[in-house]
Amino acid sequence: MPVVVETIAGLRSQLRQAKAHAASEGPARPRVALVPTMGALHEGHMALVERAQERAEIVVVSIFVNPLQFGASEDLDRYPRTVESDVERLRAHGVQLVFAPTLSEVYPAGDLPTKVTAGDIGDLYEGRSRRGHFDGVLTVVAKLLHIVNPDTVVFGKKDAQQVFLVKRMIADLNFDVQVATVPTVREDDGLALSSRNRFLDARERIAARALPRALEAAESSADRGPDAVLAAAQSVLTGDTAVQLDYLQVVNPATFLPVDDNHHGPALVLVAARVGDTRLIDNATIHLG
């Protein structure tokens, strides 16, 4: 079984022991990889674990439902908490260390006066719909990076805006860590794996397939420019009244700003929608022109 640690001091102690053991059997300086999660693990998370295991001798998976990244009207209380089954899944994948801190361990004062701010891009797309979300994400990621001090941190490309902002924070604040990313893992019907998919009923699940189908339509129109891409995706998303579109945008991956009309080259199509009471996001890389 993985060693499950709830305190920062306990995790650092376990890491020292794990490094000493790994050094006795392999490289003098064992590498550490961190996979930050909020639990409710699925095969998408396991793909992150597998990438971490490729990059390091010691893998730490954190499980912490971070209240700072939830707004007042969001589903913090509803978010699934399945630590026992999560640990069992991680055991089957050979994970050594699980950091599952309590709220008071991460935020001893109940609040955190000092926070990382995501800046201009943090207020767009997801940030416009979820005010303060990315400030909360970056703050907890920064804390985890200081606590674990990994060589690599692993994220999924499904959360494309999060990945962009984490990379920018790491560069701006001179964290000594590499970011590894893993392509979006999808279910057989094309829906991106998400811990929130379990909230969809049978009818909503069918409707939710509009998101990956919209991205496919966007890609098929990429040679005709960004307006055609948006029109093609929009036509799919408006075909089912159960899908309430939040945003649909084509952005430059280098800046995360909307592409110019004459943009040629890689671009990201971002989409978010509410299906019933469940909010879903997805994205796809296309090549304009």
Tab-separated table of C-alpha atoms in Angstrom:
chain	number	residue	atom	x	y	z
A	1	MET	CA	0.000	0.000	0.000
A	2	PRO	CA	1.161	3.595	-0.522
A	3	VAL	CA	2.173	5.488	2.582
A	4	VAL	CA	-0.629	8.005	3.195
A	5	VAL	CA	0.573	11.136	4.974
A	6	GLU	CA	-1.610	13.940	6.329
A	7	THR	CA	1.027	16.399	7.571
A	8	ILE	CA	3.729	18.419	5.863
A	9	ALA	CA	6.353	17.295	8.392
A	10	GLY	CA	5.323	13.676	7.897
A	11	LEU	CA	5.548	13.945	4.124
A	12	ARG	CA	9.007	15.490	4.245
A	13	SER	CA	10.154	12.742	6.594
A	14	GLN	CA	8.782	10.051	4.280
A	15	LEU	CA	10.429	11.723	1.290
A	16	ARG	CA	13.810	11.693	3.004
A	17	GLN	CA	13.423	7.981	3.708
A	18	ALA	CA	12.244	7.249	0.164
A	19	LYS	CA	15.167	9.165	-1.336
A	20	ALA	CA	17.680	7.352	0.869
A	21	HIS	CA	16.209	3.983	-0.084
A	22	ALA	CA	16.096	4.842	-3.806
A	23	ALA	CA	19.680	6.135	-3.695
A	24	SER	CA	20.866	2.853	-2.193
A	25	GLU	CA	19.444	0.948	-5.145
A	26	GLY	CA	19.793	3.369	-8.040
A	27	PRO	CA	20.826	6.937	-8.877
A	28	ALA	CA	22.665	8.928	-6.220
A	29	ARG	CA	20.081	11.674	-6.550
A	30	PRO	CA	16.641	10.099	-7.041
A	31	ARG	CA	14.146	12.247	-8.887
A	32	VAL	CA	10.748	13.165	-7.426
A	33	ALA	CA	7.559	13.784	-9.420
A	34	LEU	CA	4.380	15.363	-8.040
A	35	VAL	CA	0.871	14.715	-9.347
A	36	PRO	CA	-1.511	17.254	-7.750
A	37	THR	CA	-5.151	16.063	-7.646
A	38	MET	CA	-8.399	16.732	-5.837
A	39	GLY	CA	-9.130	13.010	-5.618
A	40	ALA	CA	-12.084	11.120	-7.149
A	41	LEU	CA	-9.420	9.543	-9.330
A	42	HIS	CA	-10.103	8.046	-12.764
A	43	GLU	CA	-8.031	6.739	-15.665
A	44	GLY	CA	-7.097	10.271	-16.658
A	45	HIS	CA	-5.331	10.669	-13.329
A	46	MET	CA	-3.655	7.300	-13.798
A	47	ALA	CA	-2.210	8.556	-17.078
A	48	LEU	CA	-0.648	11.405	-15.070
A	49	VAL	CA	0.766	8.882	-12.604
A	50	GLU	CA	2.260	6.840	-15.429
A	51	ARG	CA	3.938	9.929	-16.887
A	52	ALA	CA	5.293	10.776	-13.425
A	53	GLN	CA	6.711	7.261	-13.088
A	54	GLU	CA	8.495	7.717	-16.416
A	55	ARG	CA	10.100	10.907	-15.124
A	56	ALA	CA	11.067	10.001	-11.549
A	57	GLU	CA	12.014	7.247	-9.127
A	58	ILE	CA	9.666	8.619	-6.435
A	59	VAL	CA	6.090	9.685	-7.171
A	60	VAL	CA	3.967	11.741	-4.778
A	61	VAL	CA	0.236	12.071	-5.485
A	62	SER	CA	-1.526	14.787	-3.523
A	63	ILE	CA	-5.245	14.546	-2.767
A	64	PHE	CA	-6.698	17.819	-1.535
A	65	VAL	CA	-10.018	19.461	-2.379
A	66	ASN	CA	-8.861	23.056	-2.420
A	67	PRO	CA	-11.580	25.490	-1.277
A	68	LEU	CA	-9.699	28.508	-2.627
A	69	GLN	CA	-10.496	27.506	-6.202
A	70	PHE	CA	-14.257	27.181	-5.640
A	71	GLY	CA	-16.580	30.184	-5.825
A	72	ALA	CA	-19.426	30.827	-3.388
A	73	SER	CA	-22.004	29.296	-5.750
A	74	GLU	CA	-19.860	26.346	-6.890
A	75	ASP	CA	-19.918	22.688	-5.970
A	76	LEU	CA	-17.315	22.465	-3.179
A	77	ASP	CA	-19.609	20.431	-0.904
A	78	ARG	CA	-20.785	18.317	-3.841
A	79	TYR	CA	-17.307	17.510	-5.089
A	80	PRO	CA	-16.744	13.743	-4.627
A	81	ARG	CA	-14.398	12.633	-1.863
A	82	THR	CA	-13.293	9.023	-2.293
A	83	VAL	CA	-9.922	8.799	-0.552
A	84	GLU	CA	-10.082	5.074	0.310
A	85	SER	CA	-10.819	3.967	-3.251
A	86	ASP	CA	-8.320	6.533	-4.565
A	87	VAL	CA	-5.545	5.046	-2.427
A	88	GLU	CA	-6.445	1.548	-3.608
A	89	ARG	CA	-6.266	2.674	-7.236
A	90	LEU	CA	-2.882	4.288	-6.596
A	91	ARG	CA	-1.654	1.112	-4.886
A	92	ALA	CA	-2.488	-0.851	-8.031
A	93	HIS	CA	-0.360	1.605	-9.998
A	94	GLY	CA	2.645	1.319	-7.681
A	95	VAL	CA	2.533	4.807	-6.140
A	96	GLN	CA	4.753	5.112	-3.066
A	97	LEU	CA	3.498	8.278	-1.353
A	98	VAL	CA	0.080	9.909	-1.055
A	99	PHE	CA	-0.179	13.349	0.530
A	100	ALA	CA	-3.748	13.775	1.777
A	101	PRO	CA	-3.614	16.767	4.125
A	102	THR	CA	-6.486	18.160	6.128
A	103	LEU	CA	-7.782	21.641	5.431
A	104	SER	CA	-6.168	22.961	8.614
A	105	GLU	CA	-2.789	21.526	7.597
A	106	VAL	CA	-2.784	23.438	4.312
A	107	TYR	CA	-4.489	26.577	5.641
A	108	PRO	CA	-3.774	26.666	9.399
A	109	ALA	CA	-5.409	30.056	9.896
A	110	GLY	CA	-8.534	29.052	7.991
A	111	ASP	CA	-7.744	31.647	5.341
A	112	LEU	CA	-4.555	32.616	3.560
A	113	PRO	CA	-3.776	36.349	3.502
A	114	THR	CA	-0.919	35.775	1.043
A	115	LYS	CA	-2.040	34.430	-2.326
A	116	VAL	CA	-0.628	34.035	-5.822
A	117	THR	CA	-2.552	36.026	-8.418
A	118	ALA	CA	-3.050	34.681	-11.924
A	119	GLY	CA	-2.997	38.075	-13.636
A	120	ASP	CA	-4.750	39.069	-16.846
A	121	ILE	CA	-5.150	35.606	-18.385
A	122	GLY	CA	-6.551	34.342	-15.088
A	123	ASP	CA	-9.570	36.621	-15.585
A	124	LEU	CA	-10.460	35.195	-19.012
A	125	TYR	CA	-12.518	32.129	-20.032
A	126	GLU	CA	-12.638	29.919	-16.908
A	127	GLY	CA	-11.551	32.892	-14.828
A	128	ARG	CA	-14.404	35.046	-16.094
A	129	SER	CA	-16.939	32.403	-15.150
A	130	ARG	CA	-15.189	31.396	-11.909
A	131	ARG	CA	-13.821	34.552	-10.323
A	132	GLY	CA	-10.710	33.903	-8.278
A	133	HIS	CA	-10.505	30.273	-9.418
A	134	PHE	CA	-6.995	30.469	-10.819
A	135	ASP	CA	-5.682	32.504	-7.888
A	136	GLY	CA	-6.756	29.561	-5.738
A	137	VAL	CA	-5.225	27.016	-8.118
A	138	LEU	CA	-1.862	28.788	-8.330
A	139	THR	CA	-1.730	29.382	-4.586
A	140	VAL	CA	-2.206	25.718	-3.703
A	141	VAL	CA	0.129	24.540	-6.490
A	142	ALA	CA	2.808	26.933	-5.224
A	143	LYS	CA	2.375	25.558	-1.704
A	144	LEU	CA	2.591	21.964	-2.927
A	145	LEU	CA	5.733	22.711	-4.933
A	146	HIS	CA	7.392	24.195	-1.847
A	147	ILE	CA	6.258	21.292	0.342
A	148	VAL	CA	7.307	18.469	-2.000
A	149	ASN	CA	10.161	20.197	-3.891
A	150	PRO	CA	9.729	17.881	-6.911
A	151	ASP	CA	11.851	17.726	-10.037
A	152	THR	CA	8.717	17.385	-12.179
A	153	VAL	CA	5.054	18.265	-11.703
A	154	VAL	CA	2.484	16.605	-13.969
A	155	PHE	CA	-0.798	18.041	-15.294
A	156	GLY	CA	-3.392	17.013	-17.855
A	157	LYS	CA	-3.940	19.009	-21.029
A	158	LYS	CA	-7.713	18.975	-20.468
A	159	ASP	CA	-7.156	21.905	-18.098
A	160	ALA	CA	-5.309	23.901	-20.742
A	161	GLN	CA	-5.680	27.323	-19.160
A	162	GLN	CA	-4.506	25.950	-15.820
A	163	VAL	CA	-1.412	24.449	-17.467
A	164	PHE	CA	-0.608	27.753	-19.179
A	165	LEU	CA	-0.914	29.686	-15.920
A	166	VAL	CA	1.064	27.170	-13.865
A	167	LYS	CA	3.887	27.282	-16.415
A	168	ARG	CA	3.847	31.086	-16.342
A	169	MET	CA	3.917	31.135	-12.525
A	170	ILE	CA	6.845	28.702	-12.460
A	171	ALA	CA	8.780	30.869	-14.920
A	172	ASP	CA	7.874	34.188	-13.279
A	173	LEU	CA	8.634	33.037	-9.720
A	174	ASN	CA	11.726	30.957	-10.619
A	175	PHE	CA	10.520	27.597	-9.347
A	176	ASP	CA	13.125	24.925	-10.065
A	177	VAL	CA	10.710	22.355	-11.485
A	178	GLN	CA	9.762	21.019	-14.902
A	179	VAL	CA	6.151	20.725	-16.051
A	180	ALA	CA	5.105	17.545	-17.843
A	181	THR	CA	1.729	17.317	-19.554
A	182	VAL	CA	-0.451	14.408	-20.623
A	183	PRO	CA	-3.013	14.444	-23.474
A	184	THR	CA	-6.683	14.403	-22.510
A	185	VAL	CA	-7.937	10.906	-21.773
A	186	ARG	CA	-11.385	10.261	-23.221
A	187	GLU	CA	-14.144	7.761	-22.666
A	188	ASP	CA	-15.341	5.533	-25.503
A	189	ASP	CA	-17.937	8.103	-26.578
A	190	GLY	CA	-15.339	10.885	-26.780
A	191	LEU	CA	-16.264	12.674	-23.555
A	192	ALA	CA	-13.196	13.900	-21.677
A	193	LEU	CA	-12.711	12.018	-18.432
A	194	SER	CA	-13.664	14.157	-15.447
A	195	SER	CA	-14.521	13.558	-11.829
A	196	ARG	CA	-17.754	15.442	-12.510
A	197	ASN	CA	-18.944	13.046	-15.244
A	198	ARG	CA	-20.451	10.845	-12.521
A	199	PHE	CA	-23.077	13.529	-11.912
A	200	LEU	CA	-24.530	13.195	-15.440
A	201	ASP	CA	-27.666	11.104	-15.831
A	202	ALA	CA	-28.245	9.021	-18.962
A	203	ARG	CA	-29.934	11.851	-20.893
A	204	GLU	CA	-27.316	14.402	-19.860
A	205	ARG	CA	-24.521	12.014	-20.770
A	206	ILE	CA	-25.802	11.847	-24.344
A	207	ALA	CA	-26.106	15.638	-24.456
A	208	ALA	CA	-22.578	16.105	-23.080
A	209	ARG	CA	-21.150	14.409	-26.164
A	210	ALA	CA	-21.817	17.708	-27.940
A	211	LEU	CA	-18.572	19.074	-26.481
A	212	PRO	CA	-16.152	16.632	-28.164
A	213	ARG	CA	-18.293	16.666	-31.322
A	214	ALA	CA	-18.043	20.469	-31.404
A	215	LEU	CA	-14.267	20.207	-31.174
A	216	GLU	CA	-14.230	17.717	-34.035
A	217	ALA	CA	-16.333	20.134	-36.115
A	218	ALA	CA	-13.939	22.948	-35.227
A	219	GLU	CA	-10.943	20.932	-36.382
A	220	SER	CA	-12.619	20.046	-39.676
A	221	SER	CA	-13.083	23.775	-40.389
A	222	ALA	CA	-9.595	24.884	-39.326
A	223	ASP	CA	-8.378	25.530	-42.875
A	224	ARG	CA	-11.072	28.228	-43.282
A	225	GLY	CA	-9.982	30.395	-40.346
A	226	PRO	CA	-11.106	31.148	-36.779
A	227	ASP	CA	-14.577	32.466	-37.666
A	228	ALA	CA	-15.397	29.246	-39.505
A	229	VAL	CA	-14.032	27.224	-36.592
A	230	LEU	CA	-16.281	29.008	-34.116
A	231	ALA	CA	-19.315	28.754	-36.378
A	232	ALA	CA	-18.848	25.024	-36.908
A	233	ALA	CA	-18.463	24.325	-33.195
A	234	GLN	CA	-21.341	26.611	-32.260
A	235	SER	CA	-23.695	24.815	-34.642
A	236	VAL	CA	-23.090	21.556	-32.784
A	237	LEU	CA	-23.420	23.067	-29.323
A	238	THR	CA	-26.726	24.779	-30.072
A	239	GLY	CA	-28.262	21.544	-31.327
A	240	ASP	CA	-29.323	20.360	-27.847
A	241	THR	CA	-31.172	22.568	-25.360
A	242	ALA	CA	-29.701	20.546	-22.490
A	243	VAL	CA	-26.294	22.095	-23.268
A	244	GLN	CA	-25.937	25.648	-21.972
A	245	LEU	CA	-22.804	27.138	-23.512
A	246	ASP	CA	-20.583	29.174	-21.194
A	247	TYR	CA	-17.780	30.100	-23.563
A	248	LEU	CA	-16.269	29.039	-26.874
A	249	GLN	CA	-12.981	30.591	-27.954
A	250	VAL	CA	-9.994	30.039	-30.233
A	251	VAL	CA	-6.738	31.126	-28.600
A	252	ASN	CA	-3.063	31.340	-29.399
A	253	PRO	CA	-1.296	28.700	-27.242
A	254	ALA	CA	1.713	30.999	-26.786
A	255	THR	CA	-0.286	33.884	-25.282
A	256	PHE	CA	-3.687	32.375	-24.441
A	257	LEU	CA	-5.305	35.421	-26.047
A	258	PRO	CA	-7.874	35.126	-28.859
A	259	VAL	CA	-6.222	34.542	-32.216
A	260	ASP	CA	-6.123	37.232	-34.865
A	261	ASP	CA	-8.218	36.761	-37.997
A	262	ASN	CA	-5.063	36.105	-40.020
A	263	HIS	CA	-3.502	33.651	-37.535
A	264	HIS	CA	-1.818	30.671	-39.149
A	265	GLY	CA	-0.445	27.745	-37.173
A	266	PRO	CA	-1.361	25.987	-33.924
A	267	ALA	CA	-4.387	27.196	-31.984
A	268	LEU	CA	-6.475	25.939	-29.084
A	269	VAL	CA	-10.250	25.686	-29.172
A	270	LEU	CA	-11.647	26.089	-25.653
A	271	VAL	CA	-15.190	25.197	-24.659
A	272	ALA	CA	-17.141	25.141	-21.410
A	273	ALA	CA	-20.802	24.319	-20.976
A	274	ARG	CA	-23.283	23.328	-18.314
A	275	VAL	CA	-25.182	20.110	-18.884
A	276	GLY	CA	-27.926	19.885	-16.316
A	277	ASP	CA	-26.255	20.886	-13.044
A	278	THR	CA	-22.802	19.751	-14.170
A	279	ARG	CA	-20.224	22.075	-15.653
A	280	LEU	CA	-17.819	20.542	-18.184
A	281	ILE	CA	-14.760	21.863	-20.016
A	282	ASP	CA	-12.802	20.563	-22.982
A	283	ASN	CA	-10.309	21.737	-25.588
A	284	ALA	CA	-8.518	20.649	-28.722
A	285	THR	CA	-5.416	21.710	-30.604
A	286	ILE	CA	-6.039	22.634	-34.232
A	287	HIS	CA	-3.892	24.072	-37.030
A	288	LEU	CA	-5.387	27.194	-38.578
A	289	GLY	CA	-4.739	27.711	-42.250
